[in-house]
PDB file of C-alpha atoms in Angstrom:
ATOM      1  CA  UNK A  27     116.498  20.031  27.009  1.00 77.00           C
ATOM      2  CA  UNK A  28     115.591  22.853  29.067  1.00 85.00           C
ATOM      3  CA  UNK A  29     116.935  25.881  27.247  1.00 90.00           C
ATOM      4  CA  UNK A  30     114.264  26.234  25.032  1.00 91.00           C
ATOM      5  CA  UNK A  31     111.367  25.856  27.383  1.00 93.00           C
ATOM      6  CA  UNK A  32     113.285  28.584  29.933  1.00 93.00           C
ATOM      7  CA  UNK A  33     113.864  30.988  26.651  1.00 92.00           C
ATOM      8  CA  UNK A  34     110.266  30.869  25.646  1.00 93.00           C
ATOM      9  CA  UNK A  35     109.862  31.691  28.978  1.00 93.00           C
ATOM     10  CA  UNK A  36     111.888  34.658  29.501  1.00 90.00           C
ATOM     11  CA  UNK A  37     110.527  35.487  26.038  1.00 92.00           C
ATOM     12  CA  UNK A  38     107.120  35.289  26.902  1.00 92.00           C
ATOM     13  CA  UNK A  39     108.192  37.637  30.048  1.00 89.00           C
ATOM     14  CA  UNK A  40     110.355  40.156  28.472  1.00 89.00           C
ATOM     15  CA  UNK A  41     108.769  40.314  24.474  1.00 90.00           C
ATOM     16  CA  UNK A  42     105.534  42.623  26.225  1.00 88.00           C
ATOM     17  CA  UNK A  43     107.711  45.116  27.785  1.00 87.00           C
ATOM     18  CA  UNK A  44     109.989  45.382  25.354  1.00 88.00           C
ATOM     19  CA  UNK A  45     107.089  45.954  22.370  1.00 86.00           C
ATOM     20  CA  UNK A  46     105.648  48.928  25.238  1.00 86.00           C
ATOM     21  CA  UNK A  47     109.570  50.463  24.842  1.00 87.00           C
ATOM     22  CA  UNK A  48     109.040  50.320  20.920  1.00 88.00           C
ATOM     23  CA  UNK A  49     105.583  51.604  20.621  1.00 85.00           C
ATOM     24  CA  UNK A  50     105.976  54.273  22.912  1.00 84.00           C
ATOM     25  CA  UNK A  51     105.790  57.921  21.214  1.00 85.00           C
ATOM     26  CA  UNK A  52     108.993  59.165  22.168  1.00 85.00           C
ATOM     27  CA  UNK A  53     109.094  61.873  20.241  1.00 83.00           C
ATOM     28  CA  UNK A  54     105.843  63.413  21.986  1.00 82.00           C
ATOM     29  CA  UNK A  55     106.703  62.166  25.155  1.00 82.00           C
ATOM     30  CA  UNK A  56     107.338  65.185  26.862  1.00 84.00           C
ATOM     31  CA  UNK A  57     104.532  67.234  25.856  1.00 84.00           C
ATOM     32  CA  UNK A  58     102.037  63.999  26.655  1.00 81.00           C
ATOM     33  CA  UNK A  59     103.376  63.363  30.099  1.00 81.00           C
ATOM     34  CA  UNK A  60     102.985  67.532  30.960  1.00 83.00           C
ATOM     35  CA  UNK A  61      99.032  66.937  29.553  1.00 83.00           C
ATOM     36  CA  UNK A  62      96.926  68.472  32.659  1.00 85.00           C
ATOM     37  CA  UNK A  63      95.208  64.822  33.023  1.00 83.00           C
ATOM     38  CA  UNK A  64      97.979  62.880  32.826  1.00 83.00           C
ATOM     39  CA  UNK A  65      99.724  65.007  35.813  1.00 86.00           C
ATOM     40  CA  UNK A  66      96.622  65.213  37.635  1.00 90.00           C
ATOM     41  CA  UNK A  67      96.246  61.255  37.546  1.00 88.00           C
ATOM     42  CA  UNK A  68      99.888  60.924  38.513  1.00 87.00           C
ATOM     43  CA  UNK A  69      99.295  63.146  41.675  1.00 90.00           C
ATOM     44  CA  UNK A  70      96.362  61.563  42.774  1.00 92.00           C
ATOM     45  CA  UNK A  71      98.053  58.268  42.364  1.00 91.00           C
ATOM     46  CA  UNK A  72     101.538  59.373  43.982  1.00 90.00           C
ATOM     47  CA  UNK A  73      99.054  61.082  46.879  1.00 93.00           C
ATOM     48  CA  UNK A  74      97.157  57.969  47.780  1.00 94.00           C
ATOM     49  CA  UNK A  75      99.674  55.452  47.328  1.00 93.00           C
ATOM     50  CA  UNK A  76     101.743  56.964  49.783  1.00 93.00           C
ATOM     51  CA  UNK A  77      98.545  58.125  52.294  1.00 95.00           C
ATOM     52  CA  UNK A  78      97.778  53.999  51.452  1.00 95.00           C
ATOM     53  CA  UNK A  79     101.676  52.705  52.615  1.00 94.00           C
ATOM     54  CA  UNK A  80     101.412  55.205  55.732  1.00 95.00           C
ATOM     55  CA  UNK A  81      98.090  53.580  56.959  1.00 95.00           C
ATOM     56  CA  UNK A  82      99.783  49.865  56.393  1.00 94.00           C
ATOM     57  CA  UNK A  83     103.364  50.977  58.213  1.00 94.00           C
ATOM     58  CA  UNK A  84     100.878  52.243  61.026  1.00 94.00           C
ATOM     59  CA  UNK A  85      98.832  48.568  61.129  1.00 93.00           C
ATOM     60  CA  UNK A  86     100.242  46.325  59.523  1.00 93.00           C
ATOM     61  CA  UNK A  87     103.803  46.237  61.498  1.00 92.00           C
ATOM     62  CA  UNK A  88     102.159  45.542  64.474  1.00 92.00           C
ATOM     63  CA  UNK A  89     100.001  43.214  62.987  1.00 93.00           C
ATOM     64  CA  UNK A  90     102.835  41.618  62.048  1.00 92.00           C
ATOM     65  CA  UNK A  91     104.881  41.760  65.253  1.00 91.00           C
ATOM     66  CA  UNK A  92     101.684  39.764  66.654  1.00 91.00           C
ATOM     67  CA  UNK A  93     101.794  37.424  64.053  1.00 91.00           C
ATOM     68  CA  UNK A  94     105.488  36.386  64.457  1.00 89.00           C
ATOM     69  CA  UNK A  95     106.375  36.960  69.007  1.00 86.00           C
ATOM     70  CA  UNK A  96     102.683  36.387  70.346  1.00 86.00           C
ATOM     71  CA  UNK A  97     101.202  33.188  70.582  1.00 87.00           C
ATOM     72  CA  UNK A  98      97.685  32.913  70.205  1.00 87.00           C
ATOM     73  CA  UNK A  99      94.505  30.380  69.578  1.00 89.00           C
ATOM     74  CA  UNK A 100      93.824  30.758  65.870  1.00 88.00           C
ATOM     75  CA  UNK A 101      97.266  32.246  64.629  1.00 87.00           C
ATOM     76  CA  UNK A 102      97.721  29.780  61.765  1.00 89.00           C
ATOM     77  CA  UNK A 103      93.759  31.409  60.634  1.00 92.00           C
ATOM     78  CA  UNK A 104      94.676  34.918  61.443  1.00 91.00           C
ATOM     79  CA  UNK A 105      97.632  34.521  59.080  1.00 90.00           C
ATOM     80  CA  UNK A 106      96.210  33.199  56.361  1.00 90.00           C
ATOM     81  CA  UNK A 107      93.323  35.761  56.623  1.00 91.00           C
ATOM     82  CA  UNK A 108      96.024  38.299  56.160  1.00 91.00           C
ATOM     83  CA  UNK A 109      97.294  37.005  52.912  1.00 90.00           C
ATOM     84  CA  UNK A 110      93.686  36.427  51.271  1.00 90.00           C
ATOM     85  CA  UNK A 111      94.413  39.658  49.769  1.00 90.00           C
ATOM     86  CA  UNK A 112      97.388  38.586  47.539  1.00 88.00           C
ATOM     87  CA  UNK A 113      95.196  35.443  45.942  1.00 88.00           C
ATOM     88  CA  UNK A 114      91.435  37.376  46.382  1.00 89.00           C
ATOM     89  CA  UNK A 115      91.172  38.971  42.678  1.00 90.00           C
ATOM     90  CA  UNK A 116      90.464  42.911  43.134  1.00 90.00           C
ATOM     91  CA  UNK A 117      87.593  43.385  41.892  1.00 92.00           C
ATOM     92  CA  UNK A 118      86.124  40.964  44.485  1.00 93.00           C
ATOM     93  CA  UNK A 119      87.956  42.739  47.178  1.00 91.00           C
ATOM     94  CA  UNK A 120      86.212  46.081  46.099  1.00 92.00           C
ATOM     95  CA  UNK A 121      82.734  44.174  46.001  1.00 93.00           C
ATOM     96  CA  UNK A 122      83.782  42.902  49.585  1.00 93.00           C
ATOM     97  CA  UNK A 123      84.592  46.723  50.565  1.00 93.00           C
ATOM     98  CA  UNK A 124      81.384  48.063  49.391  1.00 92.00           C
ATOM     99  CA  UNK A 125      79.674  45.407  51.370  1.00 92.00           C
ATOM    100  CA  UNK A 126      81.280  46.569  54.461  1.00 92.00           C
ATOM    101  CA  UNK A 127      82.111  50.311  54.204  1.00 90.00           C
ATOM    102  CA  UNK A 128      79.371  51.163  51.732  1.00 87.00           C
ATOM    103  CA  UNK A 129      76.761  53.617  52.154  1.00 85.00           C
ATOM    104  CA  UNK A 130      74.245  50.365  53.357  1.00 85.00           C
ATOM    105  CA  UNK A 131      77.685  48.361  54.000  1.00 85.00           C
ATOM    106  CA  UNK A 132      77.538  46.463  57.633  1.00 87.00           C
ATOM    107  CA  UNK A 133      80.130  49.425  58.784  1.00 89.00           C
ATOM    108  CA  UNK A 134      79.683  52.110  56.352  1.00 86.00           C
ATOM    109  CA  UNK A 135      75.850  53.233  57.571  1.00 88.00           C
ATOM    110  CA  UNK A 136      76.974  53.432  61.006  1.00 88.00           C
ATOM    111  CA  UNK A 137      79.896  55.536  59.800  1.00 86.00           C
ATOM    112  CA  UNK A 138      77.492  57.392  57.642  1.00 85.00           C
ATOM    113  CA  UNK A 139      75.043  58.455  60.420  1.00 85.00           C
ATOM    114  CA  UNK A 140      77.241  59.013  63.457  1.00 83.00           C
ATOM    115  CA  UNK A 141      80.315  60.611  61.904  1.00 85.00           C
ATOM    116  CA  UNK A 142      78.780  61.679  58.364  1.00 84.00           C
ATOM    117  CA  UNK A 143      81.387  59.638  56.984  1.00 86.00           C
ATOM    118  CA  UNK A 144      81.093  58.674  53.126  1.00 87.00           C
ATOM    119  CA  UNK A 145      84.093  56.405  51.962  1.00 89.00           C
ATOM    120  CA  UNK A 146      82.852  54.761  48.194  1.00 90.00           C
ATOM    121  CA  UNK A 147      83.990  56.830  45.426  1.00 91.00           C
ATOM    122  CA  UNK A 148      85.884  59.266  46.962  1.00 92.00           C
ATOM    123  CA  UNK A 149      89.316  59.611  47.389  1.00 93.00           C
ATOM    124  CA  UNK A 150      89.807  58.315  51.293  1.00 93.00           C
ATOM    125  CA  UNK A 151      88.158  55.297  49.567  1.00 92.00           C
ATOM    126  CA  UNK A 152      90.850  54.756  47.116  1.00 94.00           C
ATOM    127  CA  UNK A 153      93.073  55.013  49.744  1.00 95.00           C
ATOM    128  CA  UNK A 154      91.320  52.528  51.990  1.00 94.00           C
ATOM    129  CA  UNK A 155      90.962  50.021  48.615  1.00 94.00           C
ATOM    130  CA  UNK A 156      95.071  49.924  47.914  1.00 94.00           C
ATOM    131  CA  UNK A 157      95.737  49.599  51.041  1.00 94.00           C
ATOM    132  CA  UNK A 158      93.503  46.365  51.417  1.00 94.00           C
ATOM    133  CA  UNK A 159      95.729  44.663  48.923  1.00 93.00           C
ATOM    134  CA  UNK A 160      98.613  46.298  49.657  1.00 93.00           C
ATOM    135  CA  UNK A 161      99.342  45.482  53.380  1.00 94.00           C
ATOM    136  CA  UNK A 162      99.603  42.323  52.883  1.00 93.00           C
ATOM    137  CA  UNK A 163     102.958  42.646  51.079  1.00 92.00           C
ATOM    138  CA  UNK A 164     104.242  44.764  54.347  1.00 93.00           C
ATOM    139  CA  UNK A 165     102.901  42.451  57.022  1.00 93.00           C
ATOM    140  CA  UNK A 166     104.317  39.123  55.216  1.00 92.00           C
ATOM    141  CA  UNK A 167     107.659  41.510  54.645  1.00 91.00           C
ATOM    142  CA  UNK A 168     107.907  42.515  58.617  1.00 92.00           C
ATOM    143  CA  UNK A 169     107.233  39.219  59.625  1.00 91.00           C
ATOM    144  CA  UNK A 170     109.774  37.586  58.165  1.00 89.00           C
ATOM    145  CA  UNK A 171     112.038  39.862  59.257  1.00 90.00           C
ATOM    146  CA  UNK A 172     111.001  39.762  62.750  1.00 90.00           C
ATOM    147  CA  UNK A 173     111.515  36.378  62.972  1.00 88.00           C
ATOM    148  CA  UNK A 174     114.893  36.447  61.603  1.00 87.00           C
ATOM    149  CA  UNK A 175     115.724  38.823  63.873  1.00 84.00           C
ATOM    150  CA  UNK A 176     118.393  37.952  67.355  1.00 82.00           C
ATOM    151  CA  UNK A 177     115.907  38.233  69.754  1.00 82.00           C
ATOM    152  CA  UNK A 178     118.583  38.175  72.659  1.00 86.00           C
ATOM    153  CA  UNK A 179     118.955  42.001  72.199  1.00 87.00           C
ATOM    154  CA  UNK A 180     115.572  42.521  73.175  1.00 84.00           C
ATOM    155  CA  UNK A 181     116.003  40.169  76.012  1.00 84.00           C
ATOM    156  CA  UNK A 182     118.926  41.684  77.339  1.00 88.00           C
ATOM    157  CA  UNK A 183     117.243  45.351  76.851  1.00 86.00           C
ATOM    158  CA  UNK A 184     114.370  43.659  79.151  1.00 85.00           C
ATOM    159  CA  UNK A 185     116.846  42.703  81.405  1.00 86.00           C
ATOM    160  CA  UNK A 186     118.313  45.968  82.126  1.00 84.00           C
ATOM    161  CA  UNK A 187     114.632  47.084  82.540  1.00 84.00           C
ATOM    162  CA  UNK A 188     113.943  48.945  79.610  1.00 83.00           C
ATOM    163  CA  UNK A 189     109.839  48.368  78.936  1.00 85.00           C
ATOM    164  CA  UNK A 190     108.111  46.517  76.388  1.00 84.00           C
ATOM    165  CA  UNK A 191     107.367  49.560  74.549  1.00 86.00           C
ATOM    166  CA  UNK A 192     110.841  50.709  75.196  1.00 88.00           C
ATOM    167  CA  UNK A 193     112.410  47.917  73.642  1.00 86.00           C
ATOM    168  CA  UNK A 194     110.126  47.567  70.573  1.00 86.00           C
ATOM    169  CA  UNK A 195     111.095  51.169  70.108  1.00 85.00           C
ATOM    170  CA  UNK A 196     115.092  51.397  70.469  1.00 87.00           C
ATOM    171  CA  UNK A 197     115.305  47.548  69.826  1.00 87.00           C
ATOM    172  CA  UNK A 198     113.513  45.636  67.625  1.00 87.00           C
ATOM    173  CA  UNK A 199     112.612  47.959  65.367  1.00 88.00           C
ATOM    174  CA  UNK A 200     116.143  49.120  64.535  1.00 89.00           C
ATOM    175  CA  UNK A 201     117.112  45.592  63.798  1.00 88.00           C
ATOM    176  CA  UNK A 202     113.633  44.968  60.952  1.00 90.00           C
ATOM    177  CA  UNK A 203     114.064  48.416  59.876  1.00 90.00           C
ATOM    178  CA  UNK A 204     115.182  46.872  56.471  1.00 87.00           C
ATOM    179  CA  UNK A 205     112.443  44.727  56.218  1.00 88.00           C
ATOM    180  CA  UNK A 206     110.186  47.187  57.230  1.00 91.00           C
ATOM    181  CA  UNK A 207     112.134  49.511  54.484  1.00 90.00           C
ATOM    182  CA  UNK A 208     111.473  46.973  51.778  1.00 88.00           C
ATOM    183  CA  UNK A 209     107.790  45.722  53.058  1.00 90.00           C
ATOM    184  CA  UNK A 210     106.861  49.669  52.325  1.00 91.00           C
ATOM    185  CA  UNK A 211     108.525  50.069  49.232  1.00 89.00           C
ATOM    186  CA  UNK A 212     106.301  46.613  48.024  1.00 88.00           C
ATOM    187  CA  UNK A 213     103.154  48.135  49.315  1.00 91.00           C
ATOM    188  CA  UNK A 214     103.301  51.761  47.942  1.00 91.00           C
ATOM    189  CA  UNK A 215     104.126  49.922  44.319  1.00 89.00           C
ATOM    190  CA  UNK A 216     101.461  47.868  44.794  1.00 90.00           C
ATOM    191  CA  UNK A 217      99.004  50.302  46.136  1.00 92.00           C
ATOM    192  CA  UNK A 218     100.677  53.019  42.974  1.00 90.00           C
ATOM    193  CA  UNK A 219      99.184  49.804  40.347  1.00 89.00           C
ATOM    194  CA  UNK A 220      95.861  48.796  42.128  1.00 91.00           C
ATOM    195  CA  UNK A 221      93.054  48.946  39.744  1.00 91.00           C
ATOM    196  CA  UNK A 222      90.317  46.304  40.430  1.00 91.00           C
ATOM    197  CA  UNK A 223      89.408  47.273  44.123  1.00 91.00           C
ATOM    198  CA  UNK A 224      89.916  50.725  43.091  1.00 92.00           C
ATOM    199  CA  UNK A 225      87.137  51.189  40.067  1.00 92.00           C
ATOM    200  CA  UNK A 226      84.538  48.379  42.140  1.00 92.00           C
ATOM    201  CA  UNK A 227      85.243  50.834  45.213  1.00 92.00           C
ATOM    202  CA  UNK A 228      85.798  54.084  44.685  1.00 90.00           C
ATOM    203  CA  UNK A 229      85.234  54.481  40.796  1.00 88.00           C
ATOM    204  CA  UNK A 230      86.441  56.431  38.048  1.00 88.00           C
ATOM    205  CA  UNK A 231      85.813  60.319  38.438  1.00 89.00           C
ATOM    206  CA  UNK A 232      88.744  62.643  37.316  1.00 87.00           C
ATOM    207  CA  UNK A 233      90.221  64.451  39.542  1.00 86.00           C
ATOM    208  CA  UNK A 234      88.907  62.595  42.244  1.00 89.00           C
ATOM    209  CA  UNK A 235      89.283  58.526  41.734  1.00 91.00           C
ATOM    210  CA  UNK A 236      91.109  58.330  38.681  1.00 90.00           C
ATOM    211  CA  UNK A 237      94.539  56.828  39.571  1.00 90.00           C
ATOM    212  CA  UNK A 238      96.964  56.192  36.939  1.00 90.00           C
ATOM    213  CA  UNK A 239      96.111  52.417  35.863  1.00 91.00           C
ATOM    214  CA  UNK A 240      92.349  53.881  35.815  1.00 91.00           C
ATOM    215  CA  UNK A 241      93.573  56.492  33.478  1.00 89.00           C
ATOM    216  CA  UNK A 242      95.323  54.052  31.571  1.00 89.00           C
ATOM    217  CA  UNK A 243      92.334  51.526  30.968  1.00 88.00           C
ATOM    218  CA  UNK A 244      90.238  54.535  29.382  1.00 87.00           C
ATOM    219  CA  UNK A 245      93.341  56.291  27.787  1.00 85.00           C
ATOM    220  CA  UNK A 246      93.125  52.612  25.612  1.00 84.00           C
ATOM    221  CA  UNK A 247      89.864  53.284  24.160  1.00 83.00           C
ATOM    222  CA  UNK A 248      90.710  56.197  22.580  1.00 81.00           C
ATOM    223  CA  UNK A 249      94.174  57.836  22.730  1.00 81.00           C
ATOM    224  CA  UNK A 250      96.460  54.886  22.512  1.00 85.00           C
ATOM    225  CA  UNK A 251      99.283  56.685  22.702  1.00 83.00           C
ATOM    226  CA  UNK A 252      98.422  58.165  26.047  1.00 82.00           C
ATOM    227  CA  UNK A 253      98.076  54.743  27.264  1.00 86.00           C
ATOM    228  CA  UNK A 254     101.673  54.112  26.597  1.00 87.00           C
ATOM    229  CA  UNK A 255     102.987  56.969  27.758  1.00 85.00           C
ATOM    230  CA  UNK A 256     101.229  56.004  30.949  1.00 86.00           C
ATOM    231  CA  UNK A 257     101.999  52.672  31.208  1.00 88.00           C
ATOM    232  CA  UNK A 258     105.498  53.778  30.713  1.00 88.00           C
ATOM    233  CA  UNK A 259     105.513  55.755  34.064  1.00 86.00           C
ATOM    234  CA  UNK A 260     104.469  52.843  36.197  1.00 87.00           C
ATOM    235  CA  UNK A 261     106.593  50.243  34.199  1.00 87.00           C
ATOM    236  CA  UNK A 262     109.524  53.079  35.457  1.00 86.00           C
ATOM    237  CA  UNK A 263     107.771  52.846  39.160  1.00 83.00           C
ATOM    238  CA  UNK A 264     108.555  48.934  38.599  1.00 81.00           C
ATOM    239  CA  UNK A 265     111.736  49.120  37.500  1.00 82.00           C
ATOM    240  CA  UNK A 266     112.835  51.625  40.244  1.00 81.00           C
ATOM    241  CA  UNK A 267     111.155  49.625  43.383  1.00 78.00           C
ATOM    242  CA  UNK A 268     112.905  46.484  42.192  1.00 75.00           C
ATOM    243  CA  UNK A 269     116.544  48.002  41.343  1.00 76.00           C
ATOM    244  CA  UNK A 270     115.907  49.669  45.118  1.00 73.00           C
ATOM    245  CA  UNK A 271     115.359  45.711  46.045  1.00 69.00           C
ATOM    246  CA  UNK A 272     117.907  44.045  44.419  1.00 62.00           C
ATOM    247  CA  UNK A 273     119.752  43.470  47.193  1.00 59.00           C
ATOM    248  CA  UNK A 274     116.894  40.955  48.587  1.00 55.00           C
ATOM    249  CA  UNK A 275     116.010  39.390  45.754  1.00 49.00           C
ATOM    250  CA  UNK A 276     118.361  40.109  42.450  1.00 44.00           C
ATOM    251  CA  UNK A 277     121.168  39.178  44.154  1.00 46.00           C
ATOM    252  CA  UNK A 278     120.370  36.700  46.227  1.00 44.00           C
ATOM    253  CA  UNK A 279     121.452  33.312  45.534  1.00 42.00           C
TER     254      UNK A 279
END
C-alpha cells in the first residue's frame, strides 16, 4: 500500500531535475557558460560564498562550542534564535537586515557616520546576507559534533596543564574537524544558492550583486536557455556538496 504513495514521491522529487537535464541546450553549452555575464555571475557568487563560509567558520564555531560545553541562563532561547534563520523565509531576513544595517538601519547609520561604512547593495552586503542564513547550517553542524565528541581528551589535556585555549586548539578541534568540514561545506552551498536575503539586501546590479540564482531569475524572462544553463551549474554545486557528504547522510543507516 505504500509503494505508490513513496513513487509519486520520489517522482514528484526527481521528474523536475530530470526535465532541467532534458531541456538543457547541450549543444551550446559551452559557448553559453564562457558568456562574459554568466562567468562574471559565477565569480561573484564563488567569491562571496566562500568570503560568506569564512565569516561563519570564524563565528559560528564558537558560537557553537558555547552552545553545546557552556551552561548558561537562556541557552534553550539562544539556540533557537540561532536556527530562526533556517524557518525565517529570505526575503524577510533581508527586510530584517535592512532594518538593522541599512543606511537609517538601528546599526547601519552609526556604521555610516563613524566608519563611512555602506553595507545595502553592495557586495560586503551580499556577503553579510548569505551568511545570515547560512551559519546556521555550520553552528547546528559543529554542535552536534561537539557534543558527540569524548570529552575525556580534553580533560586529560587540562590535566597535564595545557590551557583552555590550548586544548580547544590541539584538542577539541581535531576531534569536530569533520563536522566542522561538513558544517562548511553546508554553508558555502547554501550561501552559493541564497537569493531572497540577497535581492531584499543587497539587490541586483551586475557586476556587483548579481549572484548566480539572481542571474538566473532574470535570465528566465528572457533567455531561457541561459537560465538552464545556469541552473545547471548550481544543480552540479548540489550534486557535488552532497556526493562530498555521503558519508553522513547517504550512507548512513
Amino acid at each position: 500500500m505504500l509503494v505508490l504513495p513513496a513513487v509519486a514521491g520520489l517522482a514528484f522529487l526527481v521528474l523536475p531535475l530530470a526535465g532541467l537535464l532534458i531541456r538543457a541546450p547541450w549543444a551550446t553549452l559551452p559557448q553559453r557558460l564562457a558568456e562574459p555575464q554568466v562567468l562574471e555571475a559565477l565569480r561573484l557568487s564563488l567569491v562571496c560564498a566562500t568570503a560568506a563560509t569564512v565569516v561563519c567558520v570564524l563565528c559560528g564555531v564558537p558560537l557553537a562550542w558555547l552552545l553545546a560545553r557552556v551552561e548558561f541562563p537562556g541557552r534553550r532561547v539562544v539556540r533557537a534564535l540561532v536556527t530562526v534563520p533556517l524557518v525565517l523565509p529570505p526575503v524577510v531576513g533581508g527586510v530584517a537586515l535592512l532594518l538593522v544595517l541599512g543606511r537609517r538601519g538601528l546599526v547601519g547609520q552609526w556604521l555610516e557616520s563613524a566608519f563611512g561604512i555602506t553595507l545595502p547593495f553592495t557586495t560586503l552586503g551580499v556577503i553579510v546576507a548569505e551568511a545570515f542564513v547560512a551559519m546556521p547550517f555550520l553552528v547546528i553542524s559543529v554542535e552536534g559534533a561537539l557534543r558527540a565528541a569524548d570529552r575525556r581528551f580534553e580533560e586529560a589535556a587540562a590535566t597535564l596543564g595545557a590551557s583552555r585555549w590550548t586544548v580547544f586548539r590541539r584538542v577539541t578541534l581535531p576531534l569536530i574537524m569533520p563536522g566542522v568540514v561538513a558544517g562548511a561545506v553546508l554553508c558555502w552551498a547554501r550561501a552559493l544558492g541564497e537569493f531572497g536575503a540577497t535581492i531584499t539586501f543587497a539587490g541586483n546590479f551586475p557586476g556587483t550583486t548579481r549572484t548566480m540564482p539572481l542571474a538566473v531569475y532574470l535570465a528566465l524572462e528572457t533567455d531561457p536557455d541561459a537560465a538552464i544553463v545556469l541552473s545547471l551549474v548550481l544543480l552540479a554545486v548540489s550534486v557535488v556538496v552532497l556526493a562530498s557528504l555521503r558519508d553522513r547522510w547517504v550512507n548512513s543507516p
